[in-house]
Amino acid sequence: MNNYNNLQIDVKDNIGLIIINRPKQLNALNKETIEELNKAFNALNDDKNIRVIIVTGSGTKAFVAGADIKEFMHFNAQQGQELAATGQELLFDLVENLDTPVIAAINGFALGGGLELALASHIRIASEQAKMGLPEVSLGVIPGYGGTQRLAQIIGKGRAMDLILSAEMIDATTALTYGLVTEVAPAENLMETAFKKAKKLMRNSPQAQALAIKAVNAAYPKAGFAIEKELFGQAFTTADFKEGTTAFVERRKPNFEGA
Ligand code: DAK
C-alpha cells in the first residue's frame, strides 16, 4: 500500500489513514501528489474492509499549504486549464463523491488547494493550531479546485466572499463559529479525536452512508464548478498571476496592476 513518493498510508481498525508527506514544502499539492491521492482514495474506497478514510498532513505545521506554487507558476494557460479540469476530477470531485466517509484532520495550515481538499471531505476536524484560508487572489488567481463553490455552500456566501476576496486566514475557533469545521481539538489530541469520530461513524450502515453522501451532494448545483475552471484559466493568462507567484517565490509583496 505504501508505493507512493508523497503519501504515507496506514490501515488500522478498518480505518484508512492518508498522510500527505511533503513536509519541506508544507505538504503542497504538486501534480504527482494529486495523482497519488487519486490512487490512494480509490484503493481505500474499493476496499470494503475500510469503513472511514482520514486524510491529514505530515508534521505539525501544515495540513496542506495549497497547490505547489513553484510548480504551477511555470504552467502556460493551456496547462493551467488542463490541471484545473483534471485536478478537480482526479481529487476534489472524487473525494466529495466517495462512498466511504472522508474525515479531514486539519493539523496546521490548510490554504488554497489544501483547504479545498478539506472542503471536499465529508467532515472537517481542526487542531487548535490550524489556520485556514483561500489566499489565491493574493497570487493573482482564483480558487480553482472547487473552493469558490464549496466554501460558499458550507459557510454561506457572505463569509465565503469575505475570506476569498480578503485572502485572509482564520483560526480554528473562527472556523468552528463559521461551521467550516465541526470540531476543534488540542494539537496533540487531533488524531485521537479523528479516530474517535471515525469509530462513531462505523456504528452505522455503510450502504446507507454511501446513499446519504449521494443524496446530500445532489442538493448542490454543478454549473458553478465549470465556470470556476474557465475563470481560473483566464486568471492564469494575466500579468497579475505572473507577478503574484513570482512575488511569493521572491518573498516580497506583489505589485498588482491598478493596485
Ligand atoms: N507551494 C510551494 N511551496 C510552498 C507552498 C506552496 N503552496 N507553501 C509553502 N511552501 C514552501 C516555501 O516556499 C518554503 O520553501 P523553502 O523556501 O524552504 O524552499 C517552505 O515551504 C516553508 O514555507 P515558509 O518558509 O513560507 O514558511 P512560513 O512559516 O514562513 O509561512 C505559510 C507559512 C503557510 C504562511 C507560507 O508558506 C505561505 O504563505 N505559503 C503559501 C500559501 C499559499 O498561497 N498557498 C497557495 C494558495 S493558491 C489550480 C487550481 C487551484 C490551485 C492551483 C492550480 N489549477 C486548476 C491549475 C490552487 C492554488 C492555491 O492553492
Short mmCIF file of C-alpha atoms and ligand atoms in Angstrom, two decimals:
data_model
loop_
_atom_site.label_atom_id
_atom_site.label_comp_id
_atom_site.label_asym_id
_atom_site.label_seq_id
_atom_site.Cartn_x
_atom_site.Cartn_y
_atom_site.Cartn_z
CA MET A 1 0.00 0.00 0.00
CA ASN A 2 2.92 2.32 0.53
CA ASN A 3 4.20 2.63 -3.05
CA TYR A 4 3.89 6.39 -3.00
CA ASN A 5 6.53 9.11 -3.16
CA ASN A 6 4.42 11.74 -1.41
CA LEU A 7 1.99 9.83 0.78
CA GLN A 8 2.06 7.50 3.71
CA ILE A 9 -0.87 5.11 4.03
CA ASP A 10 -1.77 3.27 7.23
CA VAL A 11 -4.70 0.96 7.85
CA LYS A 12 -5.84 0.33 11.41
CA ASP A 13 -9.16 -0.83 12.87
CA ASN A 14 -10.86 -0.67 9.45
CA ILE A 15 -9.84 2.98 9.10
CA GLY A 16 -7.63 4.11 6.23
CA LEU A 17 -5.24 6.92 7.08
CA ILE A 18 -3.70 9.01 4.29
CA ILE A 19 -0.82 11.25 5.38
CA ILE A 20 0.32 13.78 2.81
CA ASN A 21 4.05 13.70 3.21
CA ARG A 22 5.98 16.62 1.72
CA PRO A 23 6.81 18.44 4.97
CA LYS A 24 9.60 20.59 3.44
CA GLN A 25 7.04 22.10 1.05
CA LEU A 26 4.38 22.24 3.78
CA ASN A 27 2.67 19.30 2.01
CA ALA A 28 1.85 21.46 -1.04
CA LEU A 29 -0.04 19.58 -3.74
CA ASN A 30 2.08 19.08 -6.84
CA LYS A 31 0.76 17.12 -9.83
CA GLU A 32 2.30 13.84 -8.65
CA THR A 33 0.75 14.15 -5.19
CA ILE A 34 -2.68 14.79 -6.72
CA GLU A 35 -2.27 11.67 -8.89
CA GLU A 36 -1.13 9.62 -5.91
CA LEU A 37 -4.05 10.87 -3.81
CA ASN A 38 -6.40 9.78 -6.60
CA LYS A 39 -4.91 6.26 -6.47
CA ALA A 40 -4.92 6.08 -2.67
CA PHE A 41 -8.51 7.34 -2.23
CA ASN A 42 -9.74 4.94 -4.93
CA ALA A 43 -7.87 1.98 -3.43
CA LEU A 44 -9.19 2.62 0.09
CA ASN A 45 -12.72 3.26 -1.18
CA ASP A 46 -12.67 -0.02 -3.14
CA ASP A 47 -11.57 -1.97 -0.06
CA LYS A 48 -14.81 -2.96 1.66
CA ASN A 49 -12.96 -3.54 4.95
CA ILE A 50 -12.20 0.18 5.11
CA ARG A 51 -15.14 1.98 6.70
CA VAL A 52 -13.76 5.52 7.04
CA ILE A 53 -10.84 7.39 5.45
CA ILE A 54 -8.92 10.06 7.39
CA VAL A 55 -6.69 12.48 5.48
CA THR A 56 -4.09 14.64 7.22
CA GLY A 57 -0.71 16.29 6.65
CA SER A 58 2.66 15.13 7.95
CA GLY A 59 4.33 17.15 10.68
CA THR A 60 2.71 19.69 12.94
CA LYS A 61 2.92 22.78 10.76
CA ALA A 62 0.71 22.11 7.76
CA PHE A 63 -2.24 20.09 6.57
CA VAL A 64 -1.60 21.29 3.00
CA ALA A 65 -0.31 24.84 2.25
CA GLY A 66 -2.01 24.87 -1.14
CA ALA A 67 -1.23 23.84 -4.67
CA ASP A 68 2.51 23.76 -5.32
CA ILE A 69 3.08 27.36 -6.38
CA LYS A 70 6.62 26.68 -7.61
CA GLU A 71 5.24 24.03 -9.97
CA PHE A 72 2.10 25.73 -11.31
CA MET A 73 3.73 29.17 -11.80
CA HIS A 74 5.54 27.73 -14.83
CA PHE A 75 2.44 26.29 -16.48
CA ASN A 76 1.03 28.02 -19.55
CA ALA A 77 -2.69 28.82 -19.88
CA GLN A 78 -3.48 25.50 -21.53
CA GLN A 79 -1.66 23.52 -18.85
CA GLY A 80 -3.45 25.62 -16.23
CA GLN A 81 -6.84 24.84 -17.68
CA GLU A 82 -5.95 21.16 -18.08
CA LEU A 83 -4.76 20.97 -14.50
CA ALA A 84 -7.96 22.67 -13.35
CA ALA A 85 -10.09 20.11 -15.19
CA THR A 86 -8.07 17.01 -14.31
CA GLY A 87 -7.29 18.14 -10.75
CA GLN A 88 -10.94 18.72 -9.94
CA GLU A 89 -11.90 15.33 -11.33
CA LEU A 90 -8.93 13.36 -10.02
CA LEU A 91 -9.10 14.55 -6.45
CA PHE A 92 -11.71 17.04 -5.32
CA ASP A 93 -14.83 15.68 -7.06
CA LEU A 94 -13.59 12.17 -6.38
CA VAL A 95 -13.32 12.75 -2.62
CA GLU A 96 -16.67 14.55 -2.38
CA ASN A 97 -18.44 11.67 -4.11
CA LEU A 98 -16.70 8.68 -2.49
CA ASP A 99 -18.94 6.03 -0.90
CA THR A 100 -16.66 5.86 2.12
CA PRO A 101 -16.89 8.82 4.53
CA VAL A 102 -13.76 11.01 4.50
CA ILE A 103 -12.62 13.00 7.54
CA ALA A 104 -10.08 15.79 7.05
CA ALA A 105 -7.93 16.11 10.18
CA ILE A 106 -6.59 19.64 9.72
CA ASN A 107 -3.34 19.68 11.66
CA GLY A 108 -1.97 23.10 10.60
CA PHE A 109 -2.12 25.43 7.59
CA ALA A 110 -4.94 24.47 5.20
CA LEU A 111 -4.61 27.03 2.44
CA GLY A 112 -5.77 27.25 -1.15
CA GLY A 113 -5.87 23.74 -2.64
CA GLY A 114 -5.33 22.41 0.89
CA LEU A 115 -8.49 23.97 2.22
CA GLU A 116 -10.22 22.88 -0.99
CA LEU A 117 -9.27 19.27 -0.19
CA ALA A 118 -10.73 19.68 3.30
CA LEU A 119 -13.88 21.28 1.82
CA ALA A 120 -14.35 18.29 -0.48
CA SER A 121 -14.07 15.93 2.51
CA HIS A 122 -17.30 14.97 4.29
CA ILE A 123 -16.25 16.00 7.80
CA ARG A 124 -13.60 18.51 8.96
CA ILE A 125 -11.90 18.44 12.36
CA ALA A 126 -9.18 21.02 13.15
CA SER A 127 -6.32 21.26 15.59
CA GLU A 128 -6.30 24.37 17.79
CA GLN A 129 -3.21 25.47 15.80
CA ALA A 130 -4.83 25.19 12.38
CA LYS A 131 -5.09 28.19 10.08
CA MET A 132 -7.42 28.15 7.10
CA GLY A 133 -7.88 30.36 4.07
CA LEU A 134 -8.08 30.75 0.32
CA PRO A 135 -5.16 33.09 -0.49
CA GLU A 136 -5.42 32.67 -4.29
CA VAL A 137 -6.31 36.29 -5.13
CA SER A 138 -3.10 37.36 -3.37
CA LEU A 139 -1.30 35.35 -6.07
CA GLY A 140 -3.38 36.72 -8.96
CA VAL A 141 -5.56 33.62 -9.43
CA ILE A 142 -8.87 32.37 -8.06
CA PRO A 143 -9.55 29.16 -6.16
CA GLY A 144 -9.58 26.55 -8.94
CA TYR A 145 -10.30 23.29 -7.16
CA GLY A 146 -13.90 23.96 -6.22
CA GLY A 147 -13.20 26.49 -3.45
CA THR A 148 -15.46 29.23 -4.80
CA GLN A 149 -18.34 26.76 -4.80
CA ARG A 150 -17.81 24.55 -1.75
CA LEU A 151 -16.76 27.30 0.66
CA ALA A 152 -19.97 29.23 -0.03
CA GLN A 153 -22.00 26.02 0.27
CA ILE A 154 -20.50 25.25 3.66
CA ILE A 155 -20.21 28.67 5.36
CA GLY A 156 -22.57 30.81 3.28
CA LYS A 157 -21.93 33.34 0.54
CA GLY A 158 -21.21 36.35 2.78
CA ARG A 159 -18.43 34.78 4.80
CA ALA A 160 -17.07 32.98 1.74
CA MET A 161 -16.85 36.26 -0.21
CA ASP A 162 -15.04 37.86 2.74
CA LEU A 163 -12.49 35.04 3.01
CA ILE A 164 -11.93 34.73 -0.76
CA LEU A 165 -11.64 38.47 -1.51
CA SER A 166 -9.53 39.32 1.55
CA ALA A 167 -7.29 36.24 1.13
CA GLU A 168 -7.11 36.24 4.94
CA MET A 169 -6.62 33.22 7.15
CA ILE A 170 -8.90 32.32 10.04
CA ASP A 171 -8.03 30.32 13.12
CA ALA A 172 -9.69 27.14 14.33
CA THR A 173 -12.07 28.90 16.75
CA THR A 174 -13.37 31.18 14.00
CA ALA A 175 -13.64 28.19 11.65
CA LEU A 176 -15.77 26.43 14.26
CA THR A 177 -18.01 29.50 14.62
CA TYR A 178 -18.38 29.65 10.83
CA GLY A 179 -19.26 25.94 10.63
CA LEU A 180 -16.20 25.39 8.45
CA VAL A 181 -15.11 22.67 10.86
CA THR A 182 -17.38 20.75 13.23
CA GLU A 183 -14.82 20.00 15.95
CA VAL A 184 -11.60 21.52 17.30
CA ALA A 185 -9.08 19.54 19.34
CA PRO A 186 -5.77 20.34 21.02
CA ALA A 187 -2.98 19.57 18.50
CA GLU A 188 -1.76 16.56 20.47
CA ASN A 189 -5.28 15.04 20.51
CA LEU A 190 -6.25 15.74 16.91
CA MET A 191 -5.68 12.25 15.53
CA GLU A 192 -7.28 10.62 18.57
CA THR A 193 -10.32 12.85 18.04
CA ALA A 194 -10.46 11.99 14.33
CA PHE A 195 -10.22 8.24 15.05
CA LYS A 196 -12.91 8.53 17.73
CA LYS A 197 -15.17 10.23 15.20
CA ALA A 198 -14.37 7.55 12.62
CA LYS A 199 -15.34 4.82 15.10
CA LYS A 200 -18.64 6.58 15.77
CA LEU A 201 -19.36 6.66 12.04
CA MET A 202 -18.56 2.95 11.83
CA ARG A 203 -21.54 2.08 14.06
CA ASN A 204 -23.84 2.97 11.17
CA SER A 205 -24.73 1.28 7.90
CA PRO A 206 -22.05 1.78 5.23
CA GLN A 207 -24.63 1.29 2.45
CA ALA A 208 -26.89 3.93 3.97
CA GLN A 209 -23.94 6.29 4.46
CA ALA A 210 -22.95 5.94 0.79
CA LEU A 211 -26.52 6.72 -0.24
CA ALA A 212 -26.70 9.66 2.18
CA ILE A 213 -23.50 11.16 0.73
CA LYS A 214 -25.05 10.95 -2.77
CA ALA A 215 -28.31 12.48 -1.54
CA VAL A 216 -26.66 15.40 0.30
CA ASN A 217 -24.37 16.15 -2.67
CA ALA A 218 -27.34 16.07 -5.07
CA ALA A 219 -28.66 19.24 -3.45
CA TYR A 220 -25.82 21.37 -4.79
CA PRO A 221 -25.73 22.66 -8.37
CA LYS A 222 -22.71 21.78 -10.50
CA ALA A 223 -22.73 24.63 -13.03
CA GLY A 224 -20.50 26.91 -10.93
CA PHE A 225 -17.65 24.41 -10.97
CA ALA A 226 -17.36 24.61 -14.77
CA ILE A 227 -17.41 28.41 -14.60
CA GLU A 228 -14.74 28.36 -11.89
CA LYS A 229 -12.49 26.23 -14.15
CA GLU A 230 -12.95 28.60 -17.06
CA LEU A 231 -12.29 31.72 -14.95
CA PHE A 232 -9.28 30.06 -13.33
CA GLY A 233 -7.91 29.55 -16.87
CA GLN A 234 -8.49 33.24 -17.59
CA ALA A 235 -6.68 34.34 -14.43
CA PHE A 236 -3.77 32.12 -15.43
CA THR A 237 -3.08 34.27 -18.52
CA THR A 238 -2.84 37.60 -16.65
CA ALA A 239 0.21 39.66 -15.71
CA ASP A 240 -1.09 39.64 -12.11
CA PHE A 241 -0.72 35.85 -11.98
CA LYS A 242 2.94 36.13 -13.07
CA GLU A 243 3.56 38.92 -10.58
CA GLY A 244 1.73 37.21 -7.69
CA THR A 245 3.51 33.87 -7.99
CA THR A 246 6.92 35.50 -8.66
CA ALA A 247 6.47 37.69 -5.58
CA PHE A 248 5.73 34.58 -3.47
CA VAL A 249 8.94 32.88 -4.60
CA GLU A 250 10.94 36.10 -4.10
CA ARG A 251 9.35 36.52 -0.64
CA ARG A 252 8.09 40.04 -1.33
CA LYS A 253 4.71 41.79 -1.63
CA PRO A 254 3.21 41.71 -5.14
CA ASN A 255 2.72 44.87 -7.21
CA PHE A 256 -0.57 44.22 -8.98
CA GLU A 257 -1.72 46.30 -11.95
CA GLY A 258 -4.02 49.07 -10.75
CA ALA A 259 -3.49 48.15 -7.09
N1 DAK B 1 3.80 25.77 -2.82
C1 DAK B 1 5.12 25.52 -2.86
N2 DAK B 1 5.94 25.69 -1.82
C2 DAK B 1 5.38 26.13 -0.67
C3 DAK B 1 3.99 26.42 -0.54
C4 DAK B 1 3.18 26.20 -1.70
N3 DAK B 1 1.87 26.41 -1.67
N4 DAK B 1 3.75 26.86 0.72
C5 DAK B 1 4.94 26.84 1.36
N5 DAK B 1 5.90 26.40 0.53
C6 DAK B 1 7.33 26.24 0.83
C7 DAK B 1 8.01 27.62 0.97
O1 DAK B 1 8.35 28.14 -0.31
C8 DAK B 1 9.23 27.23 1.79
O2 DAK B 1 10.16 26.60 0.93
P1 DAK B 1 11.75 26.94 1.02
O3 DAK B 1 11.86 28.40 0.81
O4 DAK B 1 12.11 26.50 2.42
O5 DAK B 1 12.36 26.08 -0.06
C9 DAK B 1 8.69 26.14 2.72
O6 DAK B 1 7.51 25.64 2.11
C10 DAK B 1 8.31 26.67 4.12
O7 DAK B 1 7.42 27.78 3.93
P2 DAK B 1 7.70 29.23 4.56
O8 DAK B 1 9.16 29.46 4.74
O9 DAK B 1 6.95 30.20 3.72
O10 DAK B 1 7.02 29.08 5.98
P3 DAK B 1 6.41 30.24 6.87
O11 DAK B 1 6.21 29.64 8.23
O12 DAK B 1 7.21 31.49 6.77
O13 DAK B 1 4.98 30.54 6.23
C11 DAK B 1 2.89 29.94 5.16
C12 DAK B 1 3.99 29.54 6.19
C13 DAK B 1 1.94 28.77 5.00
C14 DAK B 1 2.13 31.17 5.70
C15 DAK B 1 3.57 30.31 3.83
O14 DAK B 1 4.43 29.24 3.45
C16 DAK B 1 2.62 30.55 2.71
O15 DAK B 1 2.03 31.64 2.61
N6 DAK B 1 2.50 29.58 1.80
C17 DAK B 1 1.75 29.73 0.59
C18 DAK B 1 0.28 29.70 0.86
C19 DAK B 1 -0.40 29.83 -0.45
O16 DAK B 1 -0.50 30.94 -1.01
N7 DAK B 1 -0.78 28.69 -0.99
C20 DAK B 1 -1.22 28.60 -2.35
C21 DAK B 1 -2.62 29.07 -2.50
S1 DAK B 1 -3.03 29.06 -4.17
C22 DAK B 1 -5.14 25.03 -9.91
C23 DAK B 1 -6.21 25.05 -9.10
C24 DAK B 1 -6.04 25.51 -7.85
C25 DAK B 1 -4.83 25.99 -7.46
C26 DAK B 1 -3.78 25.95 -8.32
C27 DAK B 1 -3.90 25.46 -9.56
N8 DAK B 1 -5.35 24.61 -11.21
C28 DAK B 1 -6.66 24.30 -11.53
C29 DAK B 1 -4.33 24.52 -12.12
C30 DAK B 1 -4.71 26.44 -6.14
C31 DAK B 1 -3.86 27.34 -5.84
C32 DAK B 1 -3.51 27.52 -4.46
O17 DAK B 1 -3.56 26.66 -3.64
#
